[in-house]
mmCIF file of C-alpha atoms in Angstrom:
data_model
loop_
_atom_site.group_PDB
_atom_site.id
_atom_site.type_symbol
_atom_site.label_atom_id
_atom_site.label_comp_id
_atom_site.label_asym_id
_atom_site.label_seq_id
_atom_site.Cartn_x
_atom_site.Cartn_y
_atom_site.Cartn_z
ATOM 1 C CA MET K 201 2.973 -6.905 -28.676
ATOM 2 C CA PRO K 202 4.935 -8.037 -31.762
ATOM 3 C CA GLY K 203 6.259 -12.072 -31.400
ATOM 4 C CA ALA K 204 5.303 -11.921 -27.440
ATOM 5 C CA VAL K 205 3.732 -15.174 -26.244
ATOM 6 C CA THR K 206 -0.259 -15.469 -26.203
ATOM 7 C CA THR K 207 -1.946 -17.637 -24.368
ATOM 8 C CA ALA K 208 -5.770 -17.069 -23.067
ATOM 9 C CA SER K 209 -4.831 -19.485 -20.041
ATOM 10 C CA ALA K 210 -1.707 -17.959 -18.118
ATOM 11 C CA ARG K 211 -0.667 -14.409 -17.211
ATOM 12 C CA ILE K 212 3.410 -14.404 -18.232
ATOM 13 C CA ILE K 213 4.854 -11.642 -15.256
ATOM 14 C CA LEU K 214 8.346 -10.572 -15.491
ATOM 15 C CA ILE K 215 9.609 -9.776 -12.060
ATOM 16 C CA CYS K 216 12.617 -7.487 -12.853
ATOM 17 C CA SER K 217 14.539 -4.715 -11.285
ATOM 18 C CA GLY K 218 17.909 -3.924 -13.564
ATOM 19 C CA LYS K 219 20.357 -3.832 -10.168
ATOM 20 C CA GLY K 220 20.872 -6.858 -8.063
ATOM 21 C CA GLY K 221 20.081 -7.801 -4.940
ATOM 22 C CA VAL K 222 16.957 -5.507 -4.625
ATOM 23 C CA GLY K 223 14.796 -8.373 -3.646
ATOM 24 C CA LYS K 224 13.597 -10.093 -7.157
ATOM 25 C CA THR K 225 13.693 -13.617 -5.818
ATOM 26 C CA THR K 226 12.507 -13.232 -2.759
ATOM 27 C CA LEU K 227 9.368 -11.416 -4.476
ATOM 28 C CA THR K 228 9.353 -14.688 -7.242
ATOM 29 C CA ALA K 229 9.022 -16.851 -4.317
ATOM 30 C CA ASN K 230 6.633 -14.973 -2.178
ATOM 31 C CA LEU K 231 4.555 -13.789 -5.087
ATOM 32 C CA GLY K 232 4.205 -17.275 -6.490
ATOM 33 C CA ILE K 233 3.453 -19.255 -2.852
ATOM 34 C CA ALA K 234 0.890 -16.153 -2.159
ATOM 35 C CA LEU K 235 -0.695 -17.002 -5.769
ATOM 36 C CA ALA K 236 -0.765 -20.597 -4.974
ATOM 37 C CA ARG K 237 -2.434 -20.014 -1.436
ATOM 38 C CA LEU K 238 -5.164 -18.075 -3.194
ATOM 39 C CA GLY K 239 -5.873 -21.278 -5.722
ATOM 40 C CA GLU K 240 -4.169 -19.836 -8.870
ATOM 41 C CA ARG K 241 -1.936 -22.532 -10.482
ATOM 42 C CA THR K 242 1.157 -20.928 -10.539
ATOM 43 C CA VAL K 243 4.293 -21.894 -11.972
ATOM 44 C CA VAL K 244 7.486 -19.909 -11.409
ATOM 45 C CA LEU K 245 10.498 -20.040 -13.906
ATOM 46 C CA ASP K 246 13.891 -19.009 -12.860
ATOM 47 C CA ALA K 247 15.389 -17.272 -15.892
ATOM 48 C CA ASP K 248 18.438 -16.396 -14.153
ATOM 49 C CA PHE K 249 20.663 -19.072 -15.792
ATOM 50 C CA GLY K 250 24.104 -17.321 -14.792
ATOM 51 C CA LEU K 251 23.275 -17.286 -10.613
ATOM 52 C CA ARG K 252 20.449 -19.477 -9.823
ATOM 53 C CA ASN K 253 18.573 -18.992 -6.506
ATOM 54 C CA LEU K 254 15.325 -19.514 -6.893
ATOM 55 C CA ASP K 255 15.037 -23.334 -6.360
ATOM 56 C CA LEU K 256 17.343 -22.269 -2.769
ATOM 57 C CA LEU K 257 15.008 -19.461 -1.732
ATOM 58 C CA LEU K 258 11.471 -22.428 -2.410
ATOM 59 C CA GLY K 259 13.710 -25.244 -0.532
ATOM 60 C CA LEU K 260 13.578 -27.052 -3.520
ATOM 61 C CA GLU K 261 17.474 -27.110 -4.202
ATOM 62 C CA ASN K 262 17.582 -30.785 -3.804
ATOM 63 C CA ARG K 263 14.270 -31.827 -5.766
ATOM 64 C CA ILE K 264 15.430 -30.748 -9.220
ATOM 65 C CA VAL K 265 16.322 -33.853 -11.281
ATOM 66 C CA TYR K 266 15.465 -32.480 -15.227
ATOM 67 C CA THR K 267 16.133 -28.000 -15.887
ATOM 68 C CA ALA K 268 14.703 -26.055 -18.763
ATOM 69 C CA GLN K 269 17.739 -27.054 -20.684
ATOM 70 C CA GLU K 270 16.688 -31.226 -20.737
ATOM 71 C CA VAL K 271 12.960 -29.922 -21.981
ATOM 72 C CA LEU K 272 14.761 -27.681 -24.582
ATOM 73 C CA ALA K 273 16.457 -30.245 -25.869
ATOM 74 C CA GLY K 274 13.722 -32.447 -25.603
ATOM 75 C CA SER K 275 15.240 -35.061 -23.341
ATOM 76 C CA CYS K 276 12.313 -35.239 -21.003
ATOM 77 C CA ARG K 277 8.906 -34.292 -20.563
ATOM 78 C CA LEU K 278 7.720 -30.912 -19.051
ATOM 79 C CA GLU K 279 6.129 -32.609 -16.360
ATOM 80 C CA GLN K 280 9.639 -34.513 -15.406
ATOM 81 C CA ALA K 281 11.394 -31.075 -15.122
ATOM 82 C CA LEU K 282 8.822 -29.010 -13.111
ATOM 83 C CA VAL K 283 9.382 -29.686 -9.333
ATOM 84 C CA LYS K 284 5.970 -29.364 -7.442
ATOM 85 C CA HIS K 285 6.197 -27.431 -3.952
ATOM 86 C CA LYS K 286 4.951 -30.377 -1.374
ATOM 87 C CA GLN K 287 3.109 -27.821 0.595
ATOM 88 C CA GLU K 288 1.488 -25.548 -1.853
ATOM 89 C CA PRO K 289 0.979 -28.049 -4.503
ATOM 90 C CA ASN K 290 -0.200 -25.445 -6.738
ATOM 91 C CA LEU K 291 3.230 -24.119 -7.239
ATOM 92 C CA SER K 292 5.604 -25.463 -9.239
ATOM 93 C CA LEU K 293 9.358 -24.605 -10.272
ATOM 94 C CA MET K 294 11.190 -24.788 -13.754
ATOM 95 C CA PRO K 295 14.657 -24.718 -12.819
ATOM 96 C CA ALA K 296 17.331 -23.045 -14.412
ATOM 97 C CA GLY K 297 19.299 -24.836 -16.433
ATOM 98 C CA ASN K 298 23.628 -24.771 -16.637
ATOM 99 C CA PRO K 299 25.041 -21.563 -16.939
ATOM 100 C CA ARG K 300 26.744 -22.497 -20.363
ATOM 101 C CA MET K 301 23.033 -22.283 -21.388
ATOM 102 C CA LEU K 302 23.578 -18.842 -21.876
ATOM 103 C CA GLU K 303 26.040 -19.348 -24.911
ATOM 104 C CA TRP K 304 22.964 -20.487 -27.066
ATOM 105 C CA LEU K 305 20.093 -19.459 -25.422
ATOM 106 C CA THR K 306 17.750 -16.942 -27.502
ATOM 107 C CA PRO K 307 15.113 -14.731 -26.600
ATOM 108 C CA ASP K 308 12.843 -18.132 -28.590
ATOM 109 C CA ASP K 309 14.064 -20.613 -26.614
ATOM 110 C CA MET K 310 12.588 -18.804 -23.317
ATOM 111 C CA LYS K 311 9.268 -18.104 -25.546
ATOM 112 C CA THR K 312 9.037 -21.522 -25.745
ATOM 113 C CA ILE K 313 9.508 -22.640 -22.345
ATOM 114 C CA ALA K 314 7.545 -20.106 -20.790
ATOM 115 C CA LYS K 315 4.684 -21.223 -23.731
ATOM 116 C CA LEU K 316 4.705 -24.612 -22.925
ATOM 117 C CA VAL K 317 4.408 -23.830 -18.904
ATOM 118 C CA ALA K 318 1.772 -21.635 -19.836
ATOM 119 C CA GLU K 319 -0.689 -24.323 -20.975
ATOM 120 C CA ARG K 320 -1.153 -26.059 -17.315
ATOM 121 C CA ALA K 321 -0.630 -23.009 -15.495
ATOM 122 C CA ASP K 322 -2.816 -19.428 -14.746
ATOM 123 C CA TYR K 323 0.478 -17.538 -13.320
ATOM 124 C CA VAL K 324 3.868 -18.147 -14.798
ATOM 125 C CA LEU K 325 6.105 -15.761 -12.744
ATOM 126 C CA ILE K 326 9.793 -15.270 -14.638
ATOM 127 C CA ASP K 327 12.722 -14.342 -12.105
ATOM 128 C CA CYS K 328 14.108 -12.359 -14.090
ATOM 129 C CA PRO K 329 18.843 -11.841 -13.754
ATOM 130 C CA ALA K 330 20.056 -8.631 -13.088
ATOM 131 C CA GLY K 331 21.287 -6.248 -15.669
ATOM 132 C CA ILE K 332 19.851 -5.692 -18.900
ATOM 133 C CA GLU K 333 22.260 -7.835 -21.197
ATOM 134 C CA GLN K 334 21.281 -10.856 -22.909
ATOM 135 C CA GLY K 335 19.737 -12.685 -20.353
ATOM 136 C CA PHE K 336 17.501 -10.102 -19.339
ATOM 137 C CA LYS K 337 16.587 -9.385 -23.203
ATOM 138 C CA ASN K 338 15.861 -13.414 -22.689
ATOM 139 C CA ALA K 339 13.072 -13.252 -20.115
ATOM 140 C CA ALA K 340 11.807 -10.461 -21.501
ATOM 141 C CA ALA K 341 10.386 -11.439 -24.996
ATOM 142 C CA ALA K 342 8.638 -14.458 -23.058
ATOM 143 C CA CYS K 343 5.964 -11.926 -20.720
ATOM 144 C CA GLN K 344 3.139 -10.039 -21.157
ATOM 145 C CA GLU K 345 3.404 -7.936 -18.654
ATOM 146 C CA ALA K 346 6.358 -6.877 -15.672
ATOM 147 C CA ILE K 347 6.900 -6.086 -12.044
ATOM 148 C CA VAL K 348 9.991 -3.705 -11.563
ATOM 149 C CA ILE K 349 10.857 -4.259 -7.891
ATOM 150 C CA THR K 350 12.819 -1.610 -6.569
ATOM 151 C CA THR K 351 14.560 -0.158 -2.779
ATOM 152 C CA PRO K 352 14.608 3.870 -2.030
ATOM 153 C CA GLU K 353 18.212 3.940 -3.208
ATOM 154 C CA VAL K 354 19.474 6.155 -6.122
ATOM 155 C CA SER K 355 21.349 3.248 -7.510
ATOM 156 C CA ALA K 356 18.303 1.219 -7.223
ATOM 157 C CA VAL K 357 16.094 3.621 -8.853
ATOM 158 C CA ARG K 358 18.547 4.972 -11.783
ATOM 159 C CA ASP K 359 18.772 1.043 -12.688
ATOM 160 C CA ALA K 360 15.081 0.261 -12.287
ATOM 161 C CA ASP K 361 14.469 3.277 -14.903
ATOM 162 C CA ARG K 362 16.806 1.902 -17.309
ATOM 163 C CA VAL K 363 14.878 -1.285 -17.037
ATOM 164 C CA ILE K 364 11.223 0.544 -17.703
ATOM 165 C CA GLY K 365 12.918 2.635 -20.691
ATOM 166 C CA LEU K 366 13.524 -0.540 -22.254
ATOM 167 C CA LEU K 367 10.721 -2.363 -20.836
ATOM 168 C CA HIS K 368 8.549 0.027 -22.646
ATOM 169 C CA THR K 369 10.292 0.027 -25.792
ATOM 170 C CA GLN K 370 9.224 -3.531 -26.089
ATOM 171 C CA GLY K 371 6.069 -2.553 -25.288
ATOM 172 C CA ILE K 372 5.204 -4.801 -22.594
ATOM 173 C CA GLN K 373 2.168 -3.672 -20.935
ATOM 174 C CA PRO K 374 1.463 -3.441 -17.944
ATOM 175 C CA VAL K 375 4.555 -2.442 -16.145
ATOM 176 C CA GLN K 376 3.611 -2.190 -12.571
ATOM 177 C CA LEU K 377 6.166 -1.446 -9.294
ATOM 178 C CA VAL K 378 6.846 -2.857 -6.122
ATOM 179 C CA LEU K 379 8.603 -0.688 -3.655
ATOM 180 C CA ASN K 380 11.314 -2.990 -1.605
ATOM 181 C CA ARG K 381 12.872 -2.593 1.805
ATOM 182 C CA VAL K 382 11.806 0.604 2.958
ATOM 183 C CA ARG K 383 12.133 1.737 6.688
ATOM 184 C CA PRO K 384 9.706 4.314 7.573
ATOM 185 C CA LYS K 385 11.549 6.068 9.796
ATOM 186 C CA MET K 386 14.235 6.730 7.918
ATOM 187 C CA VAL K 387 11.633 8.136 5.481
ATOM 188 C CA ALA K 388 9.452 10.265 7.903
ATOM 189 C CA ASN K 389 13.091 11.834 9.129
ATOM 190 C CA GLN K 390 13.323 12.530 5.153
ATOM 191 C CA GLU K 391 16.848 10.134 4.993
ATOM 192 C CA MET K 392 14.960 8.436 2.742
ATOM 193 C CA LEU K 393 13.319 8.170 -0.835
ATOM 194 C CA SER K 394 9.399 8.733 0.094
ATOM 195 C CA VAL K 395 7.556 6.172 -1.537
ATOM 196 C CA ASP K 396 5.691 9.252 -3.456
ATOM 197 C CA ASP K 397 9.544 10.252 -4.556
ATOM 198 C CA VAL K 398 10.215 6.958 -6.125
ATOM 199 C CA THR K 399 6.537 6.153 -7.806
ATOM 200 C CA ASP K 400 6.728 10.139 -9.051
ATOM 201 C CA ILE K 401 10.691 9.218 -10.785
ATOM 202 C CA LEU K 402 9.860 6.344 -12.711
ATOM 203 C CA ALA K 403 5.951 7.456 -13.125
ATOM 204 C CA LEU K 404 4.826 3.586 -12.630
ATOM 205 C CA PRO K 405 1.202 2.158 -10.980
ATOM 206 C CA LEU K 406 2.270 1.233 -7.160
ATOM 207 C CA LEU K 407 1.501 -2.543 -6.949
ATOM 208 C CA GLY K 408 3.422 -3.097 -3.309
ATOM 209 C CA LEU K 409 5.151 -1.498 -0.266
ATOM 210 C CA VAL K 410 7.732 -3.819 1.485
ATOM 211 C CA VAL K 411 8.720 -2.460 4.426
ATOM 212 C CA GLU K 412 12.232 -3.605 5.996
ATOM 213 C CA ASP K 413 11.836 -6.660 7.642
ATOM 214 C CA GLU K 414 14.311 -9.281 9.071
ATOM 215 C CA GLN K 415 11.798 -12.407 9.241
ATOM 216 C CA VAL K 416 12.558 -12.245 5.186
ATOM 217 C CA ILE K 417 16.187 -13.325 6.047
ATOM 218 C CA VAL K 418 14.920 -15.673 8.515
ATOM 219 C CA SER K 419 12.777 -17.417 6.052
ATOM 220 C CA THR K 420 15.390 -17.531 2.963
ATOM 221 C CA ASN K 421 17.773 -19.125 5.871
ATOM 222 C CA ARG K 422 15.235 -21.795 6.163
ATOM 223 C CA GLY K 423 13.913 -22.248 2.595
ATOM 224 C CA GLU K 424 10.150 -21.442 3.824
ATOM 225 C CA PRO K 425 9.036 -18.242 2.194
ATOM 226 C CA LEU K 426 7.308 -16.269 4.348
ATOM 227 C CA THR K 427 3.585 -16.533 2.426
ATOM 228 C CA LEU K 428 3.448 -20.093 3.039
ATOM 229 C CA ASN K 429 0.802 -21.368 5.512
ATOM 230 C CA GLY K 430 2.004 -20.773 9.156
ATOM 231 C CA ASN K 431 4.904 -18.844 8.025
ATOM 232 C CA GLY K 432 5.346 -15.018 8.981
ATOM 233 C CA ASP K 433 1.878 -14.807 10.375
ATOM 234 C CA ARG K 434 3.157 -11.344 12.268
ATOM 235 C CA SER K 435 6.018 -10.414 9.683
ATOM 236 C CA PRO K 436 4.651 -7.154 7.938
ATOM 237 C CA ALA K 437 7.033 -8.452 4.364
ATOM 238 C CA ALA K 438 4.657 -11.740 4.464
ATOM 239 C CA GLN K 439 1.537 -9.758 4.196
ATOM 240 C CA ALA K 440 2.899 -7.046 1.809
ATOM 241 C CA TYR K 441 3.796 -9.939 -0.436
ATOM 242 C CA ARG K 442 0.260 -11.560 0.418
ATOM 243 C CA ASN K 443 -1.412 -8.030 -0.863
ATOM 244 C CA VAL K 444 0.574 -7.760 -3.858
ATOM 245 C CA ALA K 445 -0.890 -11.074 -5.170
ATOM 246 C CA ARG K 446 -4.529 -10.290 -4.253
ATOM 247 C CA ARG K 447 -3.658 -7.009 -6.099
ATOM 248 C CA LEU K 448 -1.884 -8.637 -8.976
ATOM 249 C CA ARG K 449 -5.562 -10.703 -8.674
ATOM 250 C CA GLY K 450 -7.639 -7.366 -9.226
ATOM 251 C CA GLU K 451 -8.525 -7.271 -5.702
ATOM 252 C CA GLY K 452 -8.948 -3.585 -4.762
ATOM 253 C CA VAL K 453 -6.604 -3.992 -1.368
ATOM 254 C CA PRO K 454 -5.935 -0.237 0.072
ATOM 255 C CA LEU K 455 -1.964 0.590 -0.392
ATOM 256 C CA ILE K 456 -1.309 2.497 3.376
ATOM 257 C CA ASP K 457 2.022 4.035 3.475
ATOM 258 C CA PRO K 458 3.851 3.244 6.916
ATOM 259 C CA SER K 459 6.197 6.401 7.093
ATOM 260 C CA LYS K 460 2.753 8.595 6.993
ATOM 261 C CA GLN K 461 1.223 6.584 10.146
ATOM 262 C CA ARG K 462 3.664 6.699 12.688
ATOM 263 C CA ARG K 463 5.358 9.719 12.322
ATOM 264 C CA GLY K 464 7.052 11.437 15.533
ATOM 265 C CA LEU K 465 7.443 15.031 16.815
ATOM 266 C CA ARG K 466 10.641 15.659 15.376
ATOM 267 C CA ALA K 467 9.525 14.324 11.597
ATOM 268 C CA ARG K 468 6.126 16.957 12.318
ATOM 269 C CA LEU K 469 8.178 19.486 14.017
ATOM 270 C CA LEU K 470 10.149 19.204 10.762
ATOM 271 C CA ASP K 471 7.732 19.395 8.633
ATOM 272 C CA LYS K 472 6.105 22.423 10.041
ATOM 273 C CA PHE K 473 8.929 24.400 9.896
ATOM 274 C CA ARG K 474 10.027 23.033 5.899
ATOM 275 C CA LYS K 475 6.321 24.892 5.656
ATOM 276 C CA THR K 476 7.106 27.855 6.578
ATOM 277 C CA GLY K 477 9.964 27.913 3.644
ATOM 278 C CA ASN K 478 13.141 27.430 6.194
ATOM 279 C CA PHE K 479 14.587 25.132 3.772
ATOM 280 C CA MET E 107 19.213 11.328 13.766
ATOM 281 C CA THR E 108 20.673 12.614 16.826
ATOM 282 C CA LEU E 109 19.599 15.761 18.637
ATOM 283 C CA ILE E 110 22.444 17.864 17.203
ATOM 284 C CA ASP E 111 21.739 16.725 13.539
ATOM 285 C CA PHE E 112 17.895 17.693 14.433
ATOM 286 C CA LEU E 113 18.731 20.741 15.796
ATOM 287 C CA GLN E 114 20.908 21.423 12.536
ATOM 288 C CA ARG E 115 18.241 20.769 10.482
ATOM 289 C CA LEU E 116 15.563 22.623 12.324
ATOM 290 C CA LEU E 117 17.940 25.612 11.838
ATOM 291 C CA GLY E 118 18.088 25.316 7.928
ATOM 292 C CA ARG E 119 21.947 24.240 8.131
ATOM 293 C CA ASP E 120 21.798 20.754 6.806
ATOM 294 C CA LYS E 121 19.467 19.671 3.942
ATOM 295 C CA PRO E 122 17.848 16.217 4.633
ATOM 296 C CA SER E 123 19.771 13.374 2.564
ATOM 297 C CA GLY E 124 16.168 11.711 1.329
ATOM 298 C CA ALA E 125 15.815 15.187 -0.633
ATOM 299 C CA MET E 126 19.042 15.195 -2.033
ATOM 300 C CA ALA E 127 18.818 11.588 -3.001
ATOM 301 C CA ARG E 128 15.509 12.766 -5.078
ATOM 302 C CA GLU E 129 17.411 15.940 -6.698
ATOM 303 C CA ARG E 130 20.527 13.653 -7.771
ATOM 304 C CA LEU E 131 18.707 11.116 -9.106
ATOM 305 C CA GLN E 132 16.241 13.581 -10.916
ATOM 306 C CA LEU E 133 19.290 14.933 -12.933
ATOM 307 C CA VAL E 134 21.060 11.929 -13.316
ATOM 308 C CA LEU E 135 17.736 10.268 -15.441
ATOM 309 C CA ALA E 136 17.259 13.627 -17.494
ATOM 310 C CA HIS E 137 20.653 12.548 -18.982
ATOM 311 C CA ASP E 138 19.957 8.929 -18.910
ATOM 312 C CA ARG E 139 16.687 9.321 -20.430
ATOM 313 C CA SER E 140 17.750 11.201 -23.139
ATOM 314 C CA ASP E 141 20.690 9.621 -24.289
ATOM 315 C CA LEU E 142 23.044 12.451 -25.119
ATOM 316 C CA ASN E 143 26.550 12.486 -24.376
ATOM 317 C CA PRO E 144 27.716 15.552 -22.326
ATOM 318 C CA GLU E 145 29.748 16.827 -25.586
ATOM 319 C CA LEU E 146 26.859 16.831 -27.803
ATOM 320 C CA LEU E 147 25.175 18.738 -25.191
ATOM 321 C CA ASP E 148 27.837 20.958 -24.778
ATOM 322 C CA GLN E 149 27.985 21.889 -28.319
ATOM 323 C CA MET E 150 24.217 22.353 -28.294
ATOM 324 C CA ARG E 151 24.280 24.781 -25.278
ATOM 325 C CA ARG E 152 26.809 26.579 -27.464
ATOM 326 C CA GLU E 153 24.805 26.780 -30.583
ATOM 327 C CA ILE E 154 21.402 27.742 -29.121
ATOM 328 C CA LEU E 155 22.980 30.599 -27.378
ATOM 329 C CA GLU E 156 24.488 31.753 -30.591
ATOM 330 C CA VAL E 157 21.545 32.096 -32.707
ATOM 331 C CA VAL E 158 19.563 33.629 -29.606
ATOM 332 C CA GLN E 159 22.298 36.450 -29.641
ATOM 333 C CA LYS E 160 21.802 36.965 -33.112
ATOM 334 C CA TYR E 161 18.679 38.204 -31.823
ATOM 335 C CA VAL E 162 18.464 39.935 -28.407
ATOM 336 C CA GLU E 163 21.479 40.358 -25.946
ATOM 337 C CA ILE E 164 21.273 37.938 -23.366
ATOM 338 C CA ASP E 165 22.548 37.394 -19.648
ATOM 339 C CA LEU E 166 25.000 34.418 -19.970
ATOM 340 C CA GLU E 167 25.956 34.408 -16.271
ATOM 341 C CA SER E 168 22.137 33.662 -15.145
ATOM 342 C CA GLY E 169 21.288 31.864 -18.197
ATOM 343 C CA ASP E 170 20.596 28.192 -18.418
ATOM 344 C CA VAL E 171 20.699 25.600 -20.917
ATOM 345 C CA SER E 172 19.629 22.035 -19.367
ATOM 346 C CA LEU E 173 17.886 18.756 -19.309
ATOM 347 C CA GLU E 174 15.127 18.310 -16.850
ATOM 348 C CA THR E 175 12.940 15.486 -16.564
ATOM 349 C CA GLY E 176 9.299 14.356 -14.850
ATOM 350 C CA ASP E 177 6.882 11.661 -15.815
ATOM 351 C CA ARG E 178 9.239 9.838 -18.153
ATOM 352 C CA VAL E 179 9.951 12.366 -21.006
ATOM 353 C CA THR E 180 13.100 14.300 -20.873
ATOM 354 C CA ALA E 181 12.682 18.182 -21.812
ATOM 355 C CA LEU E 182 15.474 20.860 -22.781
ATOM 356 C CA VAL E 183 14.604 23.921 -20.482
ATOM 357 C CA ALA E 184 16.070 27.026 -21.690
ATOM 358 C CA ASN E 185 16.165 29.737 -19.043
ATOM 359 C CA LEU E 186 17.521 32.668 -20.808
ATOM 360 C CA PRO E 187 16.941 36.349 -19.073
ATOM 361 C CA ILE E 188 17.241 39.363 -22.103
ATOM 362 C CA ARG E 189 19.095 42.426 -21.190
ATOM 363 C CA ARG E 190 17.626 44.313 -24.674
ATOM 364 C CA ALA E 191 16.738 43.484 -28.348
ATOM 365 C CA ARG E 192 19.834 44.040 -30.906
ATOM 366 C CA PRO E 193 18.907 47.012 -32.802
ATOM 367 C CA GLN E 194 18.345 45.093 -36.209
ATOM 368 C CA ALA E 195 15.570 42.455 -34.316
ATOM 369 C CA SER E 196 13.965 45.407 -32.378
ATOM 370 C CA GLU E 197 10.904 45.736 -35.184
ATOM 371 C CA LEU E 198 10.423 41.867 -34.055
ATOM 372 C CA MET E 199 9.914 42.527 -30.445
ATOM 373 C CA GLN E 200 6.589 43.961 -29.373
ATOM 374 C CA GLU E 201 6.829 43.713 -26.078
ATOM 375 C CA PRO E 202 9.858 45.060 -22.961
ATOM 376 C CA PRO E 203 12.075 42.268 -22.982
ATOM 377 C CA LEU E 204 11.197 39.961 -20.221
ATOM 378 C CA PRO E 205 12.767 36.869 -18.923
ATOM 379 C CA VAL E 206 12.025 33.928 -21.422
ATOM 380 C CA ALA E 207 11.706 30.451 -20.479
ATOM 381 C CA GLU E 208 11.271 27.865 -23.532
ATOM 382 C CA SER E 209 11.153 23.978 -23.556
ATOM 383 C CA ALA E 210 10.552 21.782 -26.216
ATOM 384 C CA PRO E 211 9.777 18.215 -25.299
ATOM 385 C CA ALA E 212 12.585 15.790 -26.684
ATOM 386 C CA SER E 213 11.875 11.773 -27.336
ATOM 387 C CA PRO E 214 10.616 9.917 -24.344
ATOM 388 C CA SER E 215 13.413 7.708 -23.071
ATOM 389 C CA SER E 216 14.642 4.607 -25.066
#
């Protein structure tokens, strides 16, 4: 890994997707909280300087005083910029600076910031901007490993593929996959790409599987991630995010494909006809 | 899925959209990963056919040279049914002409 940040202490993980709106920031916020609850000192770093939102999903938007910009300029100490989460003090946010930073920010600047926060963390999660332009390149330069998140839609999978290609050429390893917004019923009816379809096409190990869940929207409205204590106890997405955190730490949590579980009569009949070669 | 949709599917008249998504993705990714523009691909296809036709008569109607992808590797796959060997090349042909499938792995996507 030429030029990548290496610290003995922290794992620096990029969370990226290529396409916008597939759930990068939601994953970063929920995974950050889940890791913090497991006792890991975690820093979430908002690398989306143009359209920052991580502060909003974590409910920390009113507590930002300094940002990565002031840290880089040396006009504040790192501790002054890091915003500690009240309920989960193991989690801190490094807010993105002004969008004008994009004009001069370099991959080396991102490395500097990541290295600084990594000194006092076990996990650093970098919330990557959408796209494959400079913002992505800056964020990718600072990480050692990556999580690619996508949904079972052709455009999202195609964009994820582009990003995976770029991560591979940069020597980032491992790259793991989180499949978001799966609708088990549609998959069972063969009206949606299946989990196997997506993992086959992208050829990545599956780190997590998140089913479509309205609770995600409710929690973002409130600025309280589902993985917070007492929140989302009955939410399948919350459970999925917690499982991602545990797998990331190396715990062997089995992956269950929900579309293979609740198969209705129609789906099973269709399968039968399929096998006889009718299609 | 309404009952009508379901019956259509059962009778094999309507392909499930999930399968279509998969096929369309595989095709578009083969091109994305190879980073070849369509003109270049077409030129390469023509030149390959020219070379092959020097040695054997091929069935251009059912023949096909295309990009396929699997496991993050893109391959150029040629499937060229041979009608018969050209007279001057017949000495080289040990076996009766058969459809041949040749594939050469291209560089992994970058």
